[in-house]
Short mmCIF file of C-alpha atoms in Angstrom, two decimals:
data_model
loop_
_atom_site.label_atom_id
_atom_site.label_comp_id
_atom_site.label_asym_id
_atom_site.label_seq_id
_atom_site.Cartn_x
_atom_site.Cartn_y
_atom_site.Cartn_z
CA MET A 1004 -7.58 -213.55 -270.98
CA GLN A 1005 -7.71 -210.64 -273.25
CA GLN A 1006 -7.69 -206.83 -272.00
CA ARG A 1007 -10.14 -204.15 -272.51
CA VAL A 1008 -8.96 -201.08 -273.24
CA ILE A 1009 -11.17 -197.95 -272.15
CA ILE A 1010 -10.39 -194.58 -273.91
CA SER A 1011 -11.86 -192.41 -270.85
CA GLN A 1012 -13.57 -189.33 -270.80
CA ASP A 1013 -14.17 -189.60 -267.07
CA ILE A 1014 -11.59 -191.35 -265.33
CA GLU A 1015 -13.35 -191.79 -261.93
CA HIS A 1016 -16.38 -193.11 -263.08
CA ASP A 1017 -14.18 -195.37 -265.63
CA LEU A 1018 -12.18 -196.67 -262.94
CA ALA A 1019 -15.12 -197.23 -260.64
CA GLN A 1020 -16.81 -199.65 -262.93
CA ALA A 1021 -13.74 -201.50 -263.79
CA ILE A 1022 -12.99 -202.15 -260.16
CA ALA A 1023 -16.52 -203.34 -259.71
CA GLU A 1024 -16.41 -205.68 -262.35
CA THR A 1025 -13.12 -207.23 -261.42
CA GLU A 1026 -12.97 -209.65 -258.68
CA ASN A 1027 -11.16 -208.59 -255.56
CA ASP A 1028 -11.28 -208.99 -251.85
CA ARG A 1029 -8.48 -205.84 -251.11
CA VAL A 1030 -7.32 -203.53 -253.64
CA PHE A 1031 -3.99 -201.87 -253.96
CA VAL A 1032 -2.34 -199.19 -255.78
CA LEU A 1033 1.06 -199.23 -256.90
CA THR A 1034 2.53 -195.51 -257.90
CA ASP A 1035 6.17 -194.01 -257.92
CA ASP A 1036 6.85 -191.07 -255.75
CA ILE A 1037 6.28 -188.76 -258.75
CA THR A 1038 2.80 -190.11 -259.66
CA GLN A 1039 1.92 -190.21 -255.99
CA GLN A 1040 2.10 -186.59 -255.73
CA CYS A 1041 1.01 -185.56 -259.21
CA CYS A 1042 -1.60 -188.32 -260.28
CA LEU A 1043 -2.92 -190.04 -257.42
CA PRO A 1044 -4.77 -186.99 -256.26
CA LYS A 1045 -7.31 -187.07 -259.49
CA VAL A 1046 -8.52 -190.40 -258.32
CA ALA A 1047 -7.57 -190.69 -254.44
CA VAL A 1048 -11.18 -190.14 -253.41
CA LEU A 1049 -12.36 -193.37 -255.19
CA PHE A 1050 -9.59 -195.31 -253.83
CA ALA A 1051 -10.43 -194.11 -250.37
CA LYS A 1052 -13.96 -195.61 -250.69
CA HIS A 1053 -12.31 -198.98 -251.40
CA ASN A 1054 -9.89 -198.65 -248.41
CA ALA A 1055 -7.04 -198.97 -251.06
CA THR A 1056 -3.46 -199.52 -249.84
CA THR A 1057 -0.97 -197.46 -251.56
CA ILE A 1058 2.52 -198.91 -252.65
CA THR A 1059 5.08 -196.52 -253.81
CA ILE A 1060 8.33 -196.84 -255.35
CA ARG A 1061 11.07 -194.76 -256.67
CA HIS A 1062 10.94 -193.26 -260.17
CA ASP A 1063 12.93 -193.96 -263.22
CA ASP A 1064 13.80 -196.84 -265.27
CA MET A 1065 17.03 -197.39 -262.80
CA ASN A 1066 14.77 -198.83 -260.31
CA LYS A 1067 12.82 -201.10 -262.64
CA THR A 1068 14.89 -203.97 -260.82
CA LEU A 1069 14.61 -207.21 -259.00
CA ALA A 1070 14.97 -205.61 -255.69
CA THR A 1071 11.91 -203.10 -256.66
CA LEU A 1072 9.89 -206.11 -257.53
CA ALA A 1073 10.59 -207.62 -254.06
CA ASP A 1074 9.81 -204.47 -252.46
CA VAL A 1075 6.37 -204.81 -254.24
CA TRP A 1076 5.87 -208.45 -253.26
CA THR A 1077 6.62 -207.81 -249.53
CA ALA A 1078 4.22 -204.89 -249.77
CA LEU A 1079 1.35 -206.90 -251.15
CA GLN A 1080 2.06 -209.94 -248.54
CA ARG A 1081 2.35 -207.63 -245.52
CA GLY A 1082 -0.82 -206.07 -246.48
CA GLY A 1083 -2.79 -209.41 -246.79
CA ALA A 1084 -3.19 -209.54 -250.25
CA THR A 1085 -4.51 -212.90 -251.68
CA ARG A 1086 -4.96 -214.70 -254.73
CA HIS A 1087 -8.30 -212.59 -254.97
CA SER A 1088 -6.74 -209.36 -254.57
CA LEU A 1089 -6.69 -206.52 -257.41
CA LEU A 1090 -3.49 -204.15 -258.10
CA VAL A 1091 -3.99 -201.01 -259.92
CA ASN A 1092 -0.96 -199.84 -261.51
CA LEU A 1093 -1.01 -195.63 -261.77
CA GLY A 1094 1.79 -194.65 -263.57
CA GLY A 1095 4.32 -194.56 -266.43
CA GLY A 1096 5.84 -197.42 -268.34
CA MET A 1097 8.20 -198.47 -265.35
CA VAL A 1098 5.17 -198.63 -262.90
CA THR A 1099 2.87 -200.69 -265.48
CA ASP A 1100 5.86 -203.14 -266.66
CA LEU A 1101 6.84 -203.71 -263.11
CA GLY A 1102 3.77 -203.83 -261.54
CA GLY A 1103 2.24 -205.93 -264.21
CA PHE A 1104 4.81 -208.29 -263.56
CA ALA A 1105 4.37 -208.52 -259.83
CA ALA A 1106 0.58 -209.16 -260.24
CA ALA A 1107 1.43 -211.94 -262.63
CA THR A 1108 3.65 -213.64 -260.22
CA PHE A 1109 2.24 -212.89 -257.01
CA LYS A 1110 0.20 -216.01 -255.90
CA ARG A 1111 0.59 -217.23 -259.53
CA GLY A 1112 -1.24 -214.32 -260.54
CA ILE A 1113 -3.40 -211.85 -259.36
CA ASN A 1114 -5.84 -209.47 -261.38
CA PHE A 1115 -4.54 -206.20 -262.17
CA ILE A 1116 -5.57 -202.68 -263.76
CA ASN A 1117 -3.27 -200.34 -265.75
CA ILE A 1118 -3.88 -196.68 -265.59
CA PRO A 1119 -0.98 -194.97 -267.69
CA THR A 1120 -0.10 -191.55 -266.78
CA THR A 1121 2.38 -190.60 -269.35
CA LEU A 1122 2.06 -190.45 -273.21
CA LEU A 1123 4.63 -193.57 -273.57
CA ALA A 1124 2.74 -195.74 -271.42
CA MET A 1125 -0.63 -195.08 -272.55
CA VAL A 1126 0.43 -195.92 -276.26
CA ASP A 1127 3.24 -198.51 -275.49
CA ALA A 1128 3.91 -200.01 -272.12
CA ALA A 1129 0.50 -200.41 -270.46
CA VAL A 1130 -1.21 -201.96 -273.68
CA GLY A 1131 -0.29 -205.33 -274.97
CA GLY A 1132 0.33 -207.50 -272.04
CA LYS A 1133 4.03 -207.35 -271.91
CA THR A 1134 5.49 -207.24 -268.29
CA GLY A 1135 8.99 -207.26 -266.79
CA ILE A 1136 12.03 -205.59 -265.17
CA ASN A 1137 15.57 -204.98 -266.09
CA PHE A 1138 18.34 -207.30 -265.27
CA GLY A 1139 22.06 -207.65 -265.50
CA GLY A 1140 22.22 -203.95 -267.34
CA LEU A 1141 19.79 -205.21 -270.03
CA LYS A 1142 16.25 -203.59 -270.23
CA ASN A 1143 13.34 -205.80 -269.92
CA GLU A 1144 15.48 -208.96 -269.77
CA VAL A 1145 13.12 -210.64 -267.35
CA GLY A 1146 9.25 -210.93 -267.34
CA ALA A 1147 6.03 -212.58 -268.56
CA PHE A 1148 3.18 -211.99 -271.05
CA ALA A 1149 0.18 -211.37 -268.86
CA ASN A 1150 -2.78 -209.05 -269.73
CA ALA A 1151 -4.18 -206.65 -267.64
CA ARG A 1152 -8.01 -206.95 -267.15
CA TYR A 1153 -8.53 -202.92 -268.02
CA VAL A 1154 -6.15 -200.36 -269.34
CA ILE A 1155 -7.88 -196.89 -268.79
CA VAL A 1156 -6.55 -194.13 -270.90
CA ASN A 1157 -7.38 -190.82 -270.12
CA THR A 1158 -5.11 -187.72 -271.18
CA CYS A 1159 -5.88 -185.84 -268.04
CA PHE A 1160 -2.70 -187.10 -266.55
CA LEU A 1161 -0.85 -185.71 -269.30
CA ASP A 1162 -0.73 -182.10 -267.79
CA THR A 1163 1.46 -183.40 -265.18
CA LEU A 1164 4.38 -183.85 -267.91
CA ASP A 1165 7.11 -182.04 -269.18
CA THR A 1166 7.87 -181.32 -273.05
CA ALA A 1167 10.78 -184.04 -273.00
CA ASN A 1168 8.22 -186.69 -271.63
CA LEU A 1169 5.39 -185.77 -274.14
CA CYS A 1170 7.99 -186.17 -277.05
CA SER A 1171 9.28 -189.34 -275.60
CA GLY A 1172 5.72 -191.01 -275.59
CA TYR A 1173 5.24 -189.54 -279.12
CA ALA A 1174 7.92 -191.61 -280.53
CA GLU A 1175 6.07 -194.89 -280.00
CA MET A 1176 3.34 -193.22 -281.84
CA LEU A 1177 5.21 -192.17 -284.73
CA LYS A 1178 6.60 -195.63 -284.89
CA HIS A 1179 2.99 -197.09 -285.20
CA SER A 1180 2.06 -194.82 -287.95
CA LEU A 1181 5.53 -195.93 -289.77
CA ILE A 1182 3.89 -199.66 -289.71
CA SER A 1183 0.43 -198.81 -290.15
CA ASN A 1184 -0.37 -196.22 -293.01
CA ALA A 1185 0.83 -192.96 -294.65
CA GLN A 1186 -2.45 -191.05 -293.62
CA MET A 1187 -1.22 -191.26 -290.09
CA TRP A 1188 2.17 -190.88 -290.59
CA ALA A 1189 1.65 -187.38 -292.46
CA GLU A 1190 -0.56 -186.74 -289.50
CA HIS A 1191 2.10 -187.35 -287.04
CA VAL A 1192 5.14 -185.44 -288.79
CA ASN A 1193 2.86 -182.44 -289.01
CA PHE A 1194 1.79 -182.21 -285.33
CA ASP A 1195 3.33 -179.86 -282.96
CA ILE A 1196 4.08 -182.12 -280.10
CA LEU A 1197 6.27 -179.35 -278.27
CA GLN A 1198 2.63 -177.26 -277.89
CA PRO A 1199 0.48 -179.91 -278.29
CA ASP A 1200 -3.71 -179.51 -278.33
CA LEU A 1201 -4.24 -182.23 -275.76
CA ALA A 1202 -8.01 -182.81 -277.07
CA GLU A 1203 -6.37 -183.53 -280.58
CA LEU A 1204 -4.02 -185.44 -279.00
CA GLN A 1205 -6.48 -187.61 -277.31
CA ARG A 1206 -7.98 -188.67 -280.62
CA MET A 1207 -4.42 -189.51 -281.96
CA VAL A 1208 -3.77 -191.77 -278.87
CA ALA A 1209 -6.99 -193.63 -279.56
CA ALA A 1210 -5.71 -194.15 -283.04
CA SER A 1211 -2.50 -195.22 -282.26
CA ILE A 1212 -3.45 -197.68 -279.46
CA ALA A 1213 -6.10 -199.10 -281.71
CA VAL A 1214 -2.75 -200.10 -284.16
CA LYS A 1215 -1.14 -202.00 -281.39
CA GLU A 1216 -4.35 -203.56 -280.42
CA HIS A 1217 -4.72 -205.01 -283.64
CA ILE A 1218 -1.04 -206.26 -284.01
CA VAL A 1219 -1.34 -208.13 -280.46
CA ALA A 1220 -4.81 -209.43 -281.06
CA ASP A 1221 -3.14 -211.44 -284.27
CA ASP A 1222 0.05 -212.41 -282.38
CA PRO A 1223 -0.39 -211.95 -278.58
CA HIS A 1224 3.36 -213.95 -277.92
CA GLU A 1225 5.51 -212.29 -280.97
CA HIS A 1226 5.87 -215.15 -283.01
CA GLY A 1227 4.92 -213.14 -286.14
CA ILE A 1228 3.61 -209.93 -287.03
CA ARG A 1229 3.65 -208.43 -283.72
CA LYS A 1230 7.67 -208.27 -284.32
CA ALA A 1231 6.59 -205.03 -286.36
CA LEU A 1232 5.96 -203.55 -282.94
CA ASN A 1233 10.10 -203.74 -282.43
CA PHE A 1234 10.56 -201.48 -285.26
CA GLY A 1235 13.17 -198.71 -284.07
CA HIS A 1236 13.91 -200.69 -280.96
CA THR A 1237 17.09 -203.03 -281.78
CA ILE A 1238 19.06 -199.91 -282.00
CA GLY A 1239 16.98 -197.75 -279.75
CA HIS A 1240 17.44 -200.18 -276.90
CA ALA A 1241 20.85 -200.28 -277.41
CA LEU A 1242 21.19 -196.40 -277.13
CA GLU A 1243 19.17 -196.34 -273.89
CA GLU A 1244 20.94 -199.50 -272.34
CA PHE A 1245 24.24 -197.56 -273.40
CA SER A 1246 23.06 -194.81 -271.54
CA MET A 1247 22.05 -196.56 -268.22
CA GLN A 1248 25.63 -197.96 -267.97
CA GLN A 1249 27.26 -194.57 -267.95
CA PRO A 1250 28.51 -192.99 -264.38
CA GLY A 1251 25.48 -191.47 -262.98
CA GLY A 1252 23.33 -192.78 -265.54
CA ALA A 1253 24.11 -189.49 -267.64
CA VAL A 1254 24.87 -190.19 -271.30
CA VAL A 1255 24.49 -189.40 -274.77
CA SER A 1256 22.25 -186.66 -275.11
CA ALA A 1257 23.64 -183.55 -276.34
CA ARG A 1258 20.36 -181.77 -275.48
CA LEU A 1259 16.58 -183.09 -275.08
CA LEU A 1260 15.18 -180.21 -277.29
CA PRO A 1261 16.69 -178.13 -279.58
CA LEU A 1262 17.26 -174.73 -277.98
CA ALA A 1263 15.61 -172.55 -280.28
CA ARG A 1264 12.19 -174.46 -279.70
CA ALA A 1265 12.52 -175.10 -276.37
CA ARG A 1266 12.29 -171.39 -275.43
CA THR A 1267 8.92 -171.52 -276.65
CA ALA A 1268 7.89 -174.65 -275.43
CA PRO A 1269 5.51 -174.97 -272.31
CA THR A 1270 7.00 -175.59 -269.11
CA LYS A 1271 5.77 -178.09 -266.51
CA PRO A 1272 6.48 -177.80 -262.86
CA THR A 1273 6.75 -181.41 -262.63
CA ASN A 1274 7.97 -184.82 -263.74
CA GLN A 1275 11.27 -183.27 -265.32
CA THR A 1276 13.75 -185.02 -267.05
CA PRO A 1277 17.32 -184.76 -265.41
CA PRO A 1278 19.84 -183.35 -268.14
CA GLY A 1279 21.41 -185.81 -270.02
CA THR A 1280 19.20 -188.79 -269.43
CA LEU A 1281 18.16 -190.35 -272.52
CA LEU A 1282 14.07 -191.35 -272.38
CA HIS A 1283 12.93 -194.43 -273.88
CA GLY A 1284 11.27 -192.77 -276.61
CA TYR A 1285 14.20 -190.64 -277.17
CA ALA A 1286 16.05 -193.86 -277.97
CA VAL A 1287 13.17 -195.21 -280.09
CA ALA A 1288 13.29 -191.89 -281.77
CA PHE A 1289 16.86 -192.15 -282.84
CA GLY A 1290 16.22 -195.80 -283.14
CA LEU A 1291 13.79 -195.12 -285.69
CA ILE A 1292 16.09 -192.84 -287.62
CA GLY A 1293 18.85 -195.53 -287.80
CA GLU A 1294 16.26 -198.74 -288.68
CA LEU A 1295 14.58 -196.53 -291.63
CA TYR A 1296 18.30 -196.15 -292.95
CA ILE A 1297 18.78 -199.72 -292.97
CA SER A 1298 14.92 -200.07 -294.38
CA ALA A 1299 16.13 -197.73 -297.29
CA ARG A 1300 19.46 -199.45 -297.76
CA LYS A 1301 18.38 -203.15 -297.84
CA ALA A 1302 14.18 -202.95 -298.25
CA GLY A 1303 13.77 -199.96 -300.45
CA PHE A 1304 12.02 -197.83 -298.08
CA PRO A 1305 11.69 -194.34 -300.15
CA THR A 1306 14.36 -191.95 -299.19
CA ALA A 1307 12.30 -188.95 -299.27
CA ARG A 1308 10.31 -190.28 -296.36
CA LEU A 1309 13.43 -191.52 -294.44
CA HIS A 1310 14.58 -187.90 -294.68
CA GLN A 1311 11.33 -186.28 -293.80
CA THR A 1312 10.99 -188.52 -290.65
CA ALA A 1313 14.58 -187.76 -289.71
CA ARG A 1314 14.07 -184.16 -289.96
CA PHE A 1315 10.88 -184.33 -287.95
CA ILE A 1316 13.15 -185.92 -285.37
CA ARG A 1317 15.85 -183.54 -285.41
CA GLU A 1318 13.64 -180.68 -285.04
CA ASN A 1319 11.88 -181.93 -282.10
CA TYR A 1320 14.33 -184.54 -279.97
CA GLY A 1321 17.68 -182.88 -280.85
CA ALA A 1322 20.63 -184.58 -281.24
CA VAL A 1323 22.15 -187.96 -279.31
CA ALA A 1324 25.77 -187.79 -278.82
CA PHE A 1325 27.83 -190.91 -279.22
CA THR A 1326 31.18 -191.46 -281.33
CA CYS A 1327 32.69 -194.19 -283.40
CA ASP A 1328 34.50 -195.68 -280.33
CA ASP A 1329 31.04 -196.55 -278.76
CA TYR A 1330 30.04 -198.57 -281.97
CA PRO A 1331 31.35 -202.02 -280.49
CA THR A 1332 29.65 -201.68 -277.15
CA LEU A 1333 26.23 -200.98 -278.91
CA LEU A 1334 26.83 -203.79 -281.13
CA ASN A 1335 27.49 -205.98 -278.43
CA LEU A 1336 24.17 -204.65 -276.85
CA MET A 1337 22.28 -205.26 -279.93
CA ARG A 1338 23.55 -209.03 -279.86
CA HIS A 1339 22.02 -209.53 -276.25
CA ASP A 1340 18.39 -208.03 -277.57
CA LYS A 1341 15.66 -210.73 -276.89
CA LYS A 1342 14.53 -210.77 -280.58
CA ASN A 1343 18.03 -212.10 -281.88
CA THR A 1344 18.41 -215.96 -282.78
CA SER A 1345 22.05 -216.92 -281.79
CA ASP A 1346 24.25 -213.94 -282.34
CA THR A 1347 22.54 -212.77 -285.51
CA ILE A 1348 21.03 -209.25 -284.71
CA ASN A 1349 17.34 -209.08 -285.75
CA PHE A 1350 15.59 -206.01 -287.44
CA THR A 1351 12.17 -205.39 -288.31
CA LEU A 1352 12.52 -203.48 -291.42
CA LEU A 1353 10.17 -201.62 -293.76
CA HIS A 1354 9.77 -201.69 -297.74
CA ASP A 1355 7.31 -198.36 -297.38
CA ILE A 1356 5.04 -197.08 -294.83
CA GLY A 1357 2.76 -200.15 -293.54
CA ASP A 1358 4.69 -202.67 -295.72
CA ILE A 1359 6.57 -204.67 -292.90
CA ARG A 1360 9.38 -207.21 -293.28
CA ILE A 1361 10.07 -209.03 -289.99
CA ASN A 1362 13.00 -211.18 -289.06
CA GLN A 1363 15.58 -209.25 -291.27
CA THR A 1364 19.16 -209.01 -290.57
CA ALA A 1365 21.99 -206.54 -291.17
CA THR A 1366 25.71 -206.73 -290.95
CA ASP A 1367 27.96 -204.97 -288.81
CA GLU A 1368 29.00 -202.65 -291.44
CA GLU A 1369 25.42 -201.84 -292.16
CA ILE A 1370 24.58 -201.17 -288.70
CA ARG A 1371 27.69 -199.09 -288.23
CA GLU A 1372 26.31 -196.86 -291.59
CA ALA A 1373 23.13 -196.59 -289.66
CA LEU A 1374 24.63 -194.99 -286.75
CA ASP A 1375 26.87 -192.95 -288.55
CA PHE A 1376 23.53 -191.52 -290.09
CA ILE A 1377 22.03 -191.09 -286.89
CA ARG A 1378 25.12 -189.20 -285.87
CA GLU A 1379 25.88 -187.13 -288.83
CA GLY A 1380 23.52 -187.79 -291.82
CA TYR A 1381 20.31 -186.02 -291.24
#
């Protein structure tokens, strides 16, 4: 079943139509404790008309676990959900990942709709049919391919985000431009994400989603070209997982925003990022730097574009703090990546923007050089 992505200008109208066109005897809404407060009020009247049951879980990727998944299954069961019920996932990537997996497995599969409320979820997690949870200290270790009936994207929810979460989502957009075309990449590295024009951003979001949709349509189960979407993620996931393993979840980030610009960036009152937490998009941004470095070394990626991209990330994402003593741990995490065959660490590399090389490898020494470059070389 293919999913339909709606770039929405009227969230209530588009959601009402999607619910009406999706079989349901009962409607359930999955939120986390932040989106329940910040985002659910924007569509609460419509859900009230459907007598929807709200299921609320704790926010943060640390809670994307088997225990939380079981809580959602239990809430569906107690709420009388059947194989004909509908689950609406209203939230960021953690909610759409876990909610999609819950829907795909409850009663062997019920319909679900994704309404992403973060930029990261809009351009990445909510689109493409990947669902899952973290397990055994590894990100998205258990999951399934399952398409939402509809993904409804409306940037009206972005006014609930802080700057760090906007930057987090924007890293996936930057990845899409690197694997797509130079014109989009140039637009992305010249956009002011710290003080964004949300109307302009909605247009860019639609274009970014189109890149992912095109790739997913050609390769829904990641046997070939869909691996391009993993660019930046081999190193990025290792950094993110490394951060999750640190005491209290605080890790590697020296600062989430360069201090000079952070003073003038808009301040949001909700959905703030705890100091020291490495958001997924930040990990991907630093992963892009490392994998562009490997691309330049092994696949001929232009060094000028490497440095321009790295400079944009440095100016907008700050620096990530880890040492050479952490390299063995990071390499071990990369070896557990789902994209690997045996102990071979698998990369997607670029010869140039839009010129993709999937199923590439790098030696431990080359990866160490890339980690050096992330820390010191840009």
